[in-house]
PDB file of C-alpha atoms and ligand atoms in Angstrom:
ATOM      1  CA  MET A1307      79.151  85.192  91.171  1.00 54.00           C
ATOM      2  CA  GLN A1308      80.106  85.353  94.580  1.00 65.00           C
ATOM      3  CA  GLN A1309      77.439  85.327  96.897  1.00 84.00           C
ATOM      4  CA  GLY A1310      77.426  87.788  99.647  1.00 93.00           C
ATOM      5  CA  GLN A1311      79.264  86.152 102.847  1.00 97.00           C
ATOM      6  CA  PHE A1312      78.123  87.233 106.168  1.00 98.00           C
ATOM      7  CA  ILE A1313      81.751  88.074 108.487  1.00 98.00           C
ATOM      8  CA  SER A1314      81.950  88.791 112.161  1.00 98.00           C
ATOM      9  CA  PHE A1315      84.804  89.929 113.614  1.00 99.00           C
ATOM     10  CA  GLU A1316      84.862  89.299 117.887  1.00 98.00           C
ATOM     11  CA  GLY A1317      86.921  88.864 120.567  1.00 98.00           C
ATOM     12  CA  THR A1318      87.887  90.973 124.257  1.00 97.00           C
ATOM     13  CA  GLU A1319      88.828  94.586 124.001  1.00 94.00           C
ATOM     14  CA  GLY A1320      91.601  96.162 121.921  1.00 95.00           C
ATOM     15  CA  VAL A1321      92.271  92.559 120.415  1.00 97.00           C
ATOM     16  CA  GLY A1322      92.598  94.399 116.515  1.00 98.00           C
ATOM     17  CA  LYS A1323      88.857  93.921 115.535  1.00 98.00           C
ATOM     18  CA  THR A1324      88.993  97.773 113.883  1.00 98.00           C
ATOM     19  CA  THR A1325      92.656  96.897 112.690  1.00 98.00           C
ATOM     20  CA  ALA A1326      92.211  93.773 110.918  1.00 98.00           C
ATOM     21  CA  ILE A1327      88.709  94.510 109.649  1.00 98.00           C
ATOM     22  CA  ASP A1328      90.207  97.622 108.062  1.00 98.00           C
ATOM     23  CA  GLY A1329      93.001  95.152 106.286  1.00 98.00           C
ATOM     24  CA  LEU A1330      90.078  92.706 105.053  1.00 98.00           C
ATOM     25  CA  CYS A1331      87.948  95.933 103.885  1.00 98.00           C
ATOM     26  CA  GLN A1332      91.195  97.069 101.674  1.00 98.00           C
ATOM     27  CA  ARG A1333      91.627  93.357 100.487  1.00 97.00           C
ATOM     28  CA  LEU A1334      87.976  92.803  99.777  1.00 97.00           C
ATOM     29  CA  ALA A1335      88.260  96.046  97.596  1.00 97.00           C
ATOM     30  CA  GLN A1336      91.608  95.306  95.582  1.00 96.00           C
ATOM     31  CA  HIS A1337      89.479  91.817  94.595  1.00 94.00           C
ATOM     32  CA  ASN A1338      86.292  94.404  93.489  1.00 94.00           C
ATOM     33  CA  ILE A1339      84.368  92.832  95.940  1.00 95.00           C
ATOM     34  CA  ASP A1340      81.272  94.830  96.826  1.00 97.00           C
ATOM     35  CA  TYR A1341      81.026  95.163 101.088  1.00 98.00           C
ATOM     36  CA  VAL A1342      79.639  97.313 103.943  1.00 98.00           C
ATOM     37  CA  ARG A1343      81.373  97.444 106.854  1.00 98.00           C
ATOM     38  CA  THR A1344      79.022  98.255 110.014  1.00 98.00           C
ATOM     39  CA  ARG A1345      79.337  97.075 113.890  1.00 98.00           C
ATOM     40  CA  GLU A1346      77.465  96.379 116.790  1.00 98.00           C
ATOM     41  CA  PRO A1347      75.872  97.806 119.000  1.00 98.00           C
ATOM     42  CA  GLY A1348      74.788  99.641 115.892  1.00 98.00           C
ATOM     43  CA  GLY A1349      75.020  99.803 112.370  1.00 98.00           C
ATOM     44  CA  SER A1350      71.533 101.165 111.662  1.00 98.00           C
ATOM     45  CA  ALA A1351      70.232 104.973 112.658  1.00 98.00           C
ATOM     46  CA  LEU A1352      68.165 103.386 116.077  1.00 98.00           C
ATOM     47  CA  GLY A1353      71.372 100.774 116.585  1.00 98.00           C
ATOM     48  CA  GLU A1354      73.506 103.685 117.102  1.00 98.00           C
ATOM     49  CA  ARG A1355      71.537 105.804 119.375  1.00 98.00           C
ATOM     50  CA  LEU A1356      70.998 102.301 121.742  1.00 98.00           C
ATOM     51  CA  ARG A1357      74.725 102.071 121.213  1.00 98.00           C
ATOM     52  CA  GLN A1358      75.165 105.635 123.015  1.00 98.00           C
ATOM     53  CA  LEU A1359      73.070 104.908 125.979  1.00 98.00           C
ATOM     54  CA  LEU A1360      74.229 101.296 126.045  1.00 98.00           C
ATOM     55  CA  LEU A1361      78.235 102.647 126.360  1.00 97.00           C
ATOM     56  CA  ASP A1362      77.517 105.510 128.368  1.00 97.00           C
ATOM     57  CA  PRO A1363      79.035 105.282 132.051  1.00 95.00           C
ATOM     58  CA  SER A1364      76.464 107.145 133.057  1.00 96.00           C
ATOM     59  CA  THR A1365      73.486 104.911 132.003  1.00 96.00           C
ATOM     60  CA  GLN A1366      72.117 102.755 134.864  1.00 95.00           C
ATOM     61  CA  ILE A1367      70.849  98.885 133.485  1.00 96.00           C
ATOM     62  CA  ASN A1368      70.023  95.717 134.763  1.00 96.00           C
ATOM     63  CA  ASP A1369      71.872  92.965 133.045  1.00 96.00           C
ATOM     64  CA  ASP A1370      68.102  91.820 131.768  1.00 97.00           C
ATOM     65  CA  THR A1371      67.675  94.999 129.909  1.00 98.00           C
ATOM     66  CA  GLU A1372      70.692  95.574 128.718  1.00 98.00           C
ATOM     67  CA  LEU A1373      70.638  92.154 127.239  1.00 98.00           C
ATOM     68  CA  LEU A1374      66.924  92.672 125.417  1.00 98.00           C
ATOM     69  CA  LEU A1375      68.722  96.258 124.627  1.00 98.00           C
ATOM     70  CA  MET A1376      71.454  94.696 122.608  1.00 98.00           C
ATOM     71  CA  PHE A1377      68.631  92.188 120.797  1.00 98.00           C
ATOM     72  CA  ALA A1378      67.028  95.820 120.310  1.00 98.00           C
ATOM     73  CA  ALA A1379      69.640  96.814 118.281  1.00 98.00           C
ATOM     74  CA  ARG A1380      70.490  93.772 116.840  1.00 98.00           C
ATOM     75  CA  SER A1381      67.193  92.780 115.476  1.00 98.00           C
ATOM     76  CA  ASP A1382      66.711  96.756 114.081  1.00 98.00           C
ATOM     77  CA  HIS A1383      70.094  96.825 112.325  1.00 98.00           C
ATOM     78  CA  LEU A1384      69.523  93.127 110.650  1.00 98.00           C
ATOM     79  CA  HIS A1385      66.506  94.298 109.134  1.00 98.00           C
ATOM     80  CA  GLN A1386      67.473  97.624 108.209  1.00 98.00           C
ATOM     81  CA  LEU A1387      71.412  97.068 106.397  1.00 98.00           C
ATOM     82  CA  ILE A1388      72.497  93.031 107.432  1.00 98.00           C
ATOM     83  CA  LEU A1389      69.712  91.467 105.766  1.00 98.00           C
ATOM     84  CA  PRO A1390      69.497  93.702 102.678  1.00 98.00           C
ATOM     85  CA  ALA A1391      73.062  94.116 102.114  1.00 98.00           C
ATOM     86  CA  LEU A1392      73.641  90.443 101.702  1.00 98.00           C
ATOM     87  CA  GLN A1393      70.153  89.828  99.493  1.00 97.00           C
ATOM     88  CA  ALA A1394      71.881  92.551  97.310  1.00 97.00           C
ATOM     89  CA  ASN A1395      74.793  90.323  97.146  1.00 96.00           C
ATOM     90  CA  GLN A1396      77.341  92.122  99.226  1.00 98.00           C
ATOM     91  CA  TRP A1397      79.323  91.017 101.837  1.00 98.00           C
ATOM     92  CA  VAL A1398      78.761  91.704 105.490  1.00 98.00           C
ATOM     93  CA  ILE A1399      81.583  93.066 107.241  1.00 98.00           C
ATOM     94  CA  CYS A1400      80.801  93.159 110.972  1.00 99.00           C
ATOM     95  CA  ASP A1401      82.686  94.351 114.022  1.00 98.00           C
ATOM     96  CA  ARG A1402      80.373  91.828 116.506  1.00 98.00           C
ATOM     97  CA  PHE A1403      77.623  90.092 116.589  1.00 98.00           C
ATOM     98  CA  ILE A1404      75.893  87.324 118.668  1.00 98.00           C
ATOM     99  CA  ASP A1405      78.950  85.770 120.153  1.00 98.00           C
ATOM    100  CA  SER A1406      79.698  89.238 122.231  1.00 98.00           C
ATOM    101  CA  THR A1407      76.540  88.531 123.492  1.00 98.00           C
ATOM    102  CA  VAL A1408      77.358  84.981 125.141  1.00 98.00           C
ATOM    103  CA  ALA A1409      80.397  86.324 125.778  1.00 98.00           C
ATOM    104  CA  TYR A1410      79.736  89.968 127.820  1.00 98.00           C
ATOM    105  CA  GLN A1411      75.893  89.446 129.238  1.00 98.00           C
ATOM    106  CA  GLY A1412      76.315  85.505 128.785  1.00 98.00           C
ATOM    107  CA  TYR A1413      79.616  84.938 131.136  1.00 98.00           C
ATOM    108  CA  GLY A1414      80.657  88.230 131.726  1.00 97.00           C
ATOM    109  CA  ARG A1415      77.636  89.735 133.305  1.00 96.00           C
ATOM    110  CA  SER A1416      76.434  86.156 134.367  1.00 94.00           C
ATOM    111  CA  PHE A1417      79.559  84.626 134.853  1.00 93.00           C
ATOM    112  CA  GLY A1418      77.992  81.457 132.268  1.00 93.00           C
ATOM    113  CA  ASP A1419      75.073  80.744 134.709  1.00 96.00           C
ATOM    114  CA  ALA A1420      72.455  78.627 132.730  1.00 97.00           C
ATOM    115  CA  ALA A1421      69.252  80.676 132.420  1.00 97.00           C
ATOM    116  CA  MET A1422      70.943  83.454 130.986  1.00 97.00           C
ATOM    117  CA  LEU A1423      72.139  81.200 128.394  1.00 98.00           C
ATOM    118  CA  THR A1424      69.558  79.476 127.766  1.00 98.00           C
ATOM    119  CA  LYS A1425      67.851  83.354 127.211  1.00 98.00           C
ATOM    120  CA  ILE A1426      70.412  84.082 125.177  1.00 98.00           C
ATOM    121  CA  GLU A1427      69.992  80.935 123.071  1.00 98.00           C
ATOM    122  CA  GLN A1428      65.699  81.714 122.658  1.00 98.00           C
ATOM    123  CA  LEU A1429      66.603  84.989 121.627  1.00 98.00           C
ATOM    124  CA  ILE A1430      68.529  84.209 118.798  1.00 98.00           C
ATOM    125  CA  ALA A1431      66.271  81.129 118.054  1.00 98.00           C
ATOM    126  CA  GLN A1432      62.992  84.327 117.757  1.00 98.00           C
ATOM    127  CA  PHE A1433      64.947  87.095 116.352  1.00 98.00           C
ATOM    128  CA  VAL A1434      68.159  86.379 114.639  1.00 98.00           C
ATOM    129  CA  PRO A1435      67.157  84.848 110.837  1.00 98.00           C
ATOM    130  CA  ARG A1436      71.025  84.945 109.233  1.00 98.00           C
ATOM    131  CA  LEU A1437      73.969  84.112 111.344  1.00 98.00           C
ATOM    132  CA  PRO A1438      77.865  85.351 110.137  1.00 98.00           C
ATOM    133  CA  ASP A1439      78.952  82.311 107.701  1.00 97.00           C
ATOM    134  CA  LEU A1440      82.337  83.202 109.291  1.00 98.00           C
ATOM    135  CA  THR A1441      83.335  84.475 112.413  1.00 98.00           C
ATOM    136  CA  PHE A1442      86.950  85.584 113.094  1.00 98.00           C
ATOM    137  CA  TRP A1443      87.183  85.550 117.496  1.00 98.00           C
ATOM    138  CA  LEU A1444      90.911  87.099 117.921  1.00 98.00           C
ATOM    139  CA  ASP A1445      92.569  85.650 120.464  1.00 98.00           C
ATOM    140  CA  LEU A1446      94.538  87.847 123.021  1.00 98.00           C
ATOM    141  CA  PRO A1447      95.606  87.572 126.180  1.00 97.00           C
ATOM    142  CA  ILE A1448      93.556  90.283 128.191  1.00 95.00           C
ATOM    143  CA  ALA A1449      96.534  92.298 129.597  1.00 94.00           C
ATOM    144  CA  GLU A1450      98.183  92.598 126.118  1.00 95.00           C
ATOM    145  CA  GLY A1451      94.535  93.775 124.635  1.00 95.00           C
ATOM    146  CA  MET A1452      94.418  96.505 127.559  1.00 92.00           C
ATOM    147  CA  ARG A1453      97.385  97.741 127.276  1.00 93.00           C
ATOM    148  CA  ARG A1454      96.823  98.298 123.221  1.00 92.00           C
ATOM    149  CA  ALA A1455      93.538  99.647 124.098  1.00 88.00           C
ATOM    150  CA  GLY A1456      95.161 101.891 126.773  1.00 83.00           C
ATOM    151  CA  LYS A1457      96.282 104.250 124.432  1.00 66.00           C
ATOM    152  CA  ARG A1458      92.886 105.665 123.801  1.00 68.00           C
ATOM    153  CA  GLY A1459      90.670 108.434 125.437  1.00 68.00           C
ATOM    154  CA  ALA A1460      87.823 107.936 128.142  1.00 77.00           C
ATOM    155  CA  ALA A1461      86.848 104.307 129.140  1.00 85.00           C
ATOM    156  CA  ASP A1462      83.248 103.672 127.973  1.00 90.00           C
ATOM    157  CA  ARG A1463      80.708 101.294 130.269  1.00 88.00           C
ATOM    158  CA  PHE A1464      82.232  97.648 129.708  1.00 89.00           C
ATOM    159  CA  GLU A1465      85.777  99.517 129.126  1.00 86.00           C
ATOM    160  CA  GLN A1466      85.634 100.269 132.662  1.00 85.00           C
ATOM    161  CA  GLN A1467      84.599  96.612 134.219  1.00 88.00           C
ATOM    162  CA  ALA A1468      87.355  94.862 136.562  1.00 88.00           C
ATOM    163  CA  LEU A1469      89.449  92.178 135.095  1.00 91.00           C
ATOM    164  CA  ALA A1470      87.645  89.402 136.169  1.00 94.00           C
ATOM    165  CA  PHE A1471      84.662  90.628 134.146  1.00 96.00           C
ATOM    166  CA  PHE A1472      87.178  90.582 130.777  1.00 96.00           C
ATOM    167  CA  GLU A1473      88.817  86.940 132.324  1.00 96.00           C
ATOM    168  CA  ARG A1474      85.172  85.916 132.027  1.00 97.00           C
ATOM    169  CA  VAL A1475      84.054  87.077 128.435  1.00 98.00           C
ATOM    170  CA  HIS A1476      87.280  85.442 127.163  1.00 98.00           C
ATOM    171  CA  GLN A1477      85.680  82.283 128.922  1.00 98.00           C
ATOM    172  CA  GLY A1478      82.984  82.987 126.713  1.00 98.00           C
ATOM    173  CA  PHE A1479      84.598  83.200 123.598  1.00 98.00           C
ATOM    174  CA  ALA A1480      86.673  80.540 124.081  1.00 98.00           C
ATOM    175  CA  ALA A1481      83.518  78.164 125.182  1.00 98.00           C
ATOM    176  CA  GLN A1482      81.452  79.515 121.904  1.00 98.00           C
ATOM    177  CA  HIS A1483      84.310  78.468 119.517  1.00 98.00           C
ATOM    178  CA  ALA A1484      84.702  74.842 121.003  1.00 98.00           C
ATOM    179  CA  GLN A1485      80.620  74.537 120.407  1.00 98.00           C
ATOM    180  CA  TYR A1486      81.098  75.802 116.697  1.00 98.00           C
ATOM    181  CA  ASP A1487      84.463  75.066 115.946  1.00 96.00           C
ATOM    182  CA  LYS A1488      83.263  75.504 112.213  1.00 96.00           C
ATOM    183  CA  ARG A1489      81.892  79.066 111.518  1.00 98.00           C
ATOM    184  CA  ILE A1490      84.125  80.245 114.417  1.00 98.00           C
ATOM    185  CA  GLN A1491      87.481  80.356 113.214  1.00 98.00           C
ATOM    186  CA  ARG A1492      90.425  81.135 115.872  1.00 98.00           C
ATOM    187  CA  ILE A1493      92.949  83.885 115.012  1.00 98.00           C
ATOM    188  CA  ASP A1494      96.146  84.550 116.979  1.00 98.00           C
ATOM    189  CA  ALA A1495      95.858  88.030 117.615  1.00 98.00           C
ATOM    190  CA  GLY A1496      99.566  88.552 119.102  1.00 98.00           C
ATOM    191  CA  GLY A1497     102.259  89.782 116.748  1.00 97.00           C
ATOM    192  CA  ASP A1498     101.951  92.976 114.118  1.00 97.00           C
ATOM    193  CA  ALA A1499      98.630  94.086 112.632  1.00 98.00           C
ATOM    194  CA  ASP A1500      99.942  92.959 109.052  1.00 98.00           C
ATOM    195  CA  SER A1501     100.424  89.372 110.535  1.00 98.00           C
ATOM    196  CA  VAL A1502      97.231  89.470 112.009  1.00 98.00           C
ATOM    197  CA  GLY A1503      95.725  90.740 108.737  1.00 98.00           C
ATOM    198  CA  GLU A1504      97.587  87.585 107.144  1.00 98.00           C
ATOM    199  CA  ARG A1505      96.337  84.648 108.950  1.00 98.00           C
ATOM    200  CA  VAL A1506      92.707  86.179 109.212  1.00 98.00           C
ATOM    201  CA  TRP A1507      92.968  86.324 105.243  1.00 97.00           C
ATOM    202  CA  GLN A1508      94.211  83.090 104.988  1.00 97.00           C
ATOM    203  CA  THR A1509      91.760  81.722 107.037  1.00 97.00           C
ATOM    204  CA  LEU A1510      89.473  83.372 104.759  1.00 97.00           C
ATOM    205  CA  GLN A1511      90.977  82.060 101.689  1.00 94.00           C
ATOM    206  CA  ASP A1512      90.802  78.188 103.553  1.00 94.00           C
ATOM    207  CA  ALA A1513      87.609  78.950 104.547  1.00 93.00           C
ATOM    208  CA  VAL A1514      85.360  80.295 101.759  1.00 90.00           C
ATOM    209  CA  ASP A1515      85.296  78.882  98.192  1.00 80.00           C
ATOM    210  CA  LEU A1516      86.395  82.410  96.496  1.00 77.00           C
ATOM    211  CA  ASP A1517      86.065  82.585  92.662  1.00 69.00           C
ATOM    212  CA  PHE A1518      90.143  84.505  92.522  1.00 67.00           C
TER     213      PHE A1518
HETATM  214  N1  Z5A B 449      78.815  94.552 123.797  1.00 73.55           N
HETATM  215  C1  Z5A B 449      78.113  93.509 124.462  1.00 73.55           C
HETATM  216  O1  Z5A B 449      78.458  93.563 125.485  1.00 73.55           O
HETATM  217  N2  Z5A B 449      77.417  92.306 123.764  1.00 73.55           N
HETATM  218  C2  Z5A B 449      77.194  92.703 123.156  1.00 73.55           C
HETATM  219  O2  Z5A B 449      76.358  92.020 122.145  1.00 73.55           O
HETATM  220  C3  Z5A B 449      77.977  93.578 121.763  1.00 73.55           C
HETATM  221  C4  Z5A B 449      78.718  94.128 122.481  1.00 73.55           C
HETATM  222  C5  Z5A B 449      77.724  93.550 120.098  1.00 73.55           C
HETATM  223  C6  Z5A B 449      81.176  97.371 121.862  1.00 73.55           C
HETATM  224  O3  Z5A B 449      82.511  98.017 121.785  1.00 73.55           O
HETATM  225  C7  Z5A B 449      81.264  96.864 123.311  1.00 73.55           C
HETATM  226  O4  Z5A B 449      79.806  96.734 122.971  1.00 73.55           O
HETATM  227  C8  Z5A B 449      81.893  95.684 123.837  1.00 73.55           C
HETATM  228  C9  Z5A B 449      81.230  94.815 124.281  1.00 73.55           C
HETATM  229  C10 Z5A B 449      79.872  95.473 123.952  1.00 73.55           C
HETATM  230  N3  Z5A B 449      82.956  96.423 125.016  1.00 73.55           N
HETATM  231  N4  Z5A B 449      83.957  96.465 125.428  1.00 73.55           N
HETATM  232  N5  Z5A B 449      84.654  95.937 125.512  1.00 73.55           N
HETATM  233  P1  Z5A B 449      83.728  98.049 121.207  1.00 73.55           P
HETATM  234  O5  Z5A B 449      83.384  96.401 119.886  1.00 73.55           O
HETATM  235  O6  Z5A B 449      83.397  99.080 120.068  1.00 73.55           O
HETATM  236  O7  Z5A B 449      84.849  97.975 121.450  1.00 73.55           O
HETATM  237  P2  Z5A B 449      85.958  97.676 121.999  1.00 73.55           P
HETATM  238  O8  Z5A B 449      85.669  95.821 122.065  1.00 73.55           O
HETATM  239  O9  Z5A B 449      86.202  97.897 123.025  1.00 73.55           O
HETATM  240  O10 Z5A B 449      87.070  97.558 120.184  1.00 73.55           O
HETATM  241  P3  Z5A B 449      88.005  98.530 120.199  1.00 73.55           P
HETATM  242  O11 Z5A B 449      88.607  99.083 121.438  1.00 73.55           O
HETATM  243  O12 Z5A B 449      87.933  99.295 119.696  1.00 73.55           O
HETATM  244  O13 Z5A B 449      89.082  97.267 119.954  1.00 73.55           O
HETATM  245  P4  Z5A B 449      89.774  97.091 119.001  1.00 73.55           P
HETATM  246  O14 Z5A B 449      88.585  97.498 117.559  1.00 73.55           O
HETATM  247  O15 Z5A B 449      89.553  95.527 118.897  1.00 73.55           O
HETATM  248  O16 Z5A B 449      91.069  97.002 118.239  1.00 73.55           O
HETATM  249  P5  Z5A B 449      91.363  98.037 117.177  1.00 73.55           P
HETATM  250  O17 Z5A B 449      90.891  99.204 117.741  1.00 73.55           O
HETATM  251  O18 Z5A B 449      92.124  97.511 116.206  1.00 73.55           O
HETATM  252  O19 Z5A B 449      93.094  98.276 118.175  1.00 73.55           O
HETATM  253  C11 Z5A B 449      93.405  98.613 119.623  1.00 73.55           C
HETATM  254  C12 Z5A B 449      94.612  99.157 119.570  1.00 73.55           C
HETATM  255  O20 Z5A B 449      95.370  98.969 119.235  1.00 73.55           O
HETATM  256  C13 Z5A B 449      94.724 101.082 118.131  1.00 73.55           C
HETATM  257  O21 Z5A B 449      95.865 101.235 118.345  1.00 73.55           O
HETATM  258  C14 Z5A B 449      95.199  99.331 117.173  1.00 73.55           C
HETATM  259  O22 Z5A B 449      96.254 100.825 116.557  1.00 73.55           O
HETATM  260  C15 Z5A B 449      96.494  98.578 118.346  1.00 73.55           C
HETATM  261  N6  Z5A B 449      97.006  97.631 117.528  1.00 73.55           N
HETATM  262  C16 Z5A B 449      95.629  97.020 116.625  1.00 73.55           C
HETATM  263  N7  Z5A B 449      96.303  95.894 116.298  1.00 73.55           N
HETATM  264  C17 Z5A B 449      97.640  95.422 116.636  1.00 73.55           C
HETATM  265  C18 Z5A B 449      98.531  94.616 116.691  1.00 73.55           C
HETATM  266  N8  Z5A B 449      98.692  93.670 115.767  1.00 73.55           N
HETATM  267  N9  Z5A B 449      99.930  94.816 116.858  1.00 73.55           N
HETATM  268  C19 Z5A B 449      99.905  96.052 118.381  1.00 73.55           C
HETATM  269  N10 Z5A B 449      99.172  97.540 118.004  1.00 73.55           N
HETATM  270  C20 Z5A B 449      97.588  96.899 117.582  1.00 73.55           C
END
């Protein structure tokens, strides 16, 4: 039987993660693969409550507290949902995971500051017992992602950041990709949704030994 895979999607705002995950989940269902779809921050009851706080534009918070709340949400999510699902041999498809922390808190907030990156590494080592088997980094110029995302409603606390913040976040994803080039697969997120979905599917088939 195919072992459950832990797959995360990453990228800057509006790159098309949600859309690409929709497409992947459809394909998994067509192949009778049992999966759970989830997201960070969020995914568990407590995680979703912390997500509301983290995204609320009226939340006043310093960088360390933001980092710790991300990990509090992640720890609950791991223990309530991700680890039990993998244990039950389900696939877990997660919209954002640890690479978002490196990119947003490590680079976006902290300019790639070595002390902040060390804190993040330590939190991962202590509180993240399982990393994704495969991560899709949907790579798109910031302006194009903002144009796509701009078609929606009010901006959350992260979406209100300046362009320079998102350029640093993008640098963070690129740095993670350079460091973990086997786990993190870069997907060109340009072009229409079907083309992006096809790239994701092909990359998955190349990376994972599937039974079909
Ligand atoms: N965050 C953090 O700071 N630290 C952490 O550790 C974690 C998270 C885990 C969560 O937001 C915020 O939390 C996030 C980082 C922070 N903040 N930001 N920014 P989120 O993940 O829920 O929201 P998001 O990143 O802003 O996602 P999004 O805006 O929903 O984008 P998306 O899911 O990547 O895109 P989409 O919804 O699929 O597509 C956006 C629009 O483009 C939509 O209208 C689509 O129909 C359209 N679209 C999609 N694909 C295409 C293509 N290929 N062509 C044309 N149009 C397309």
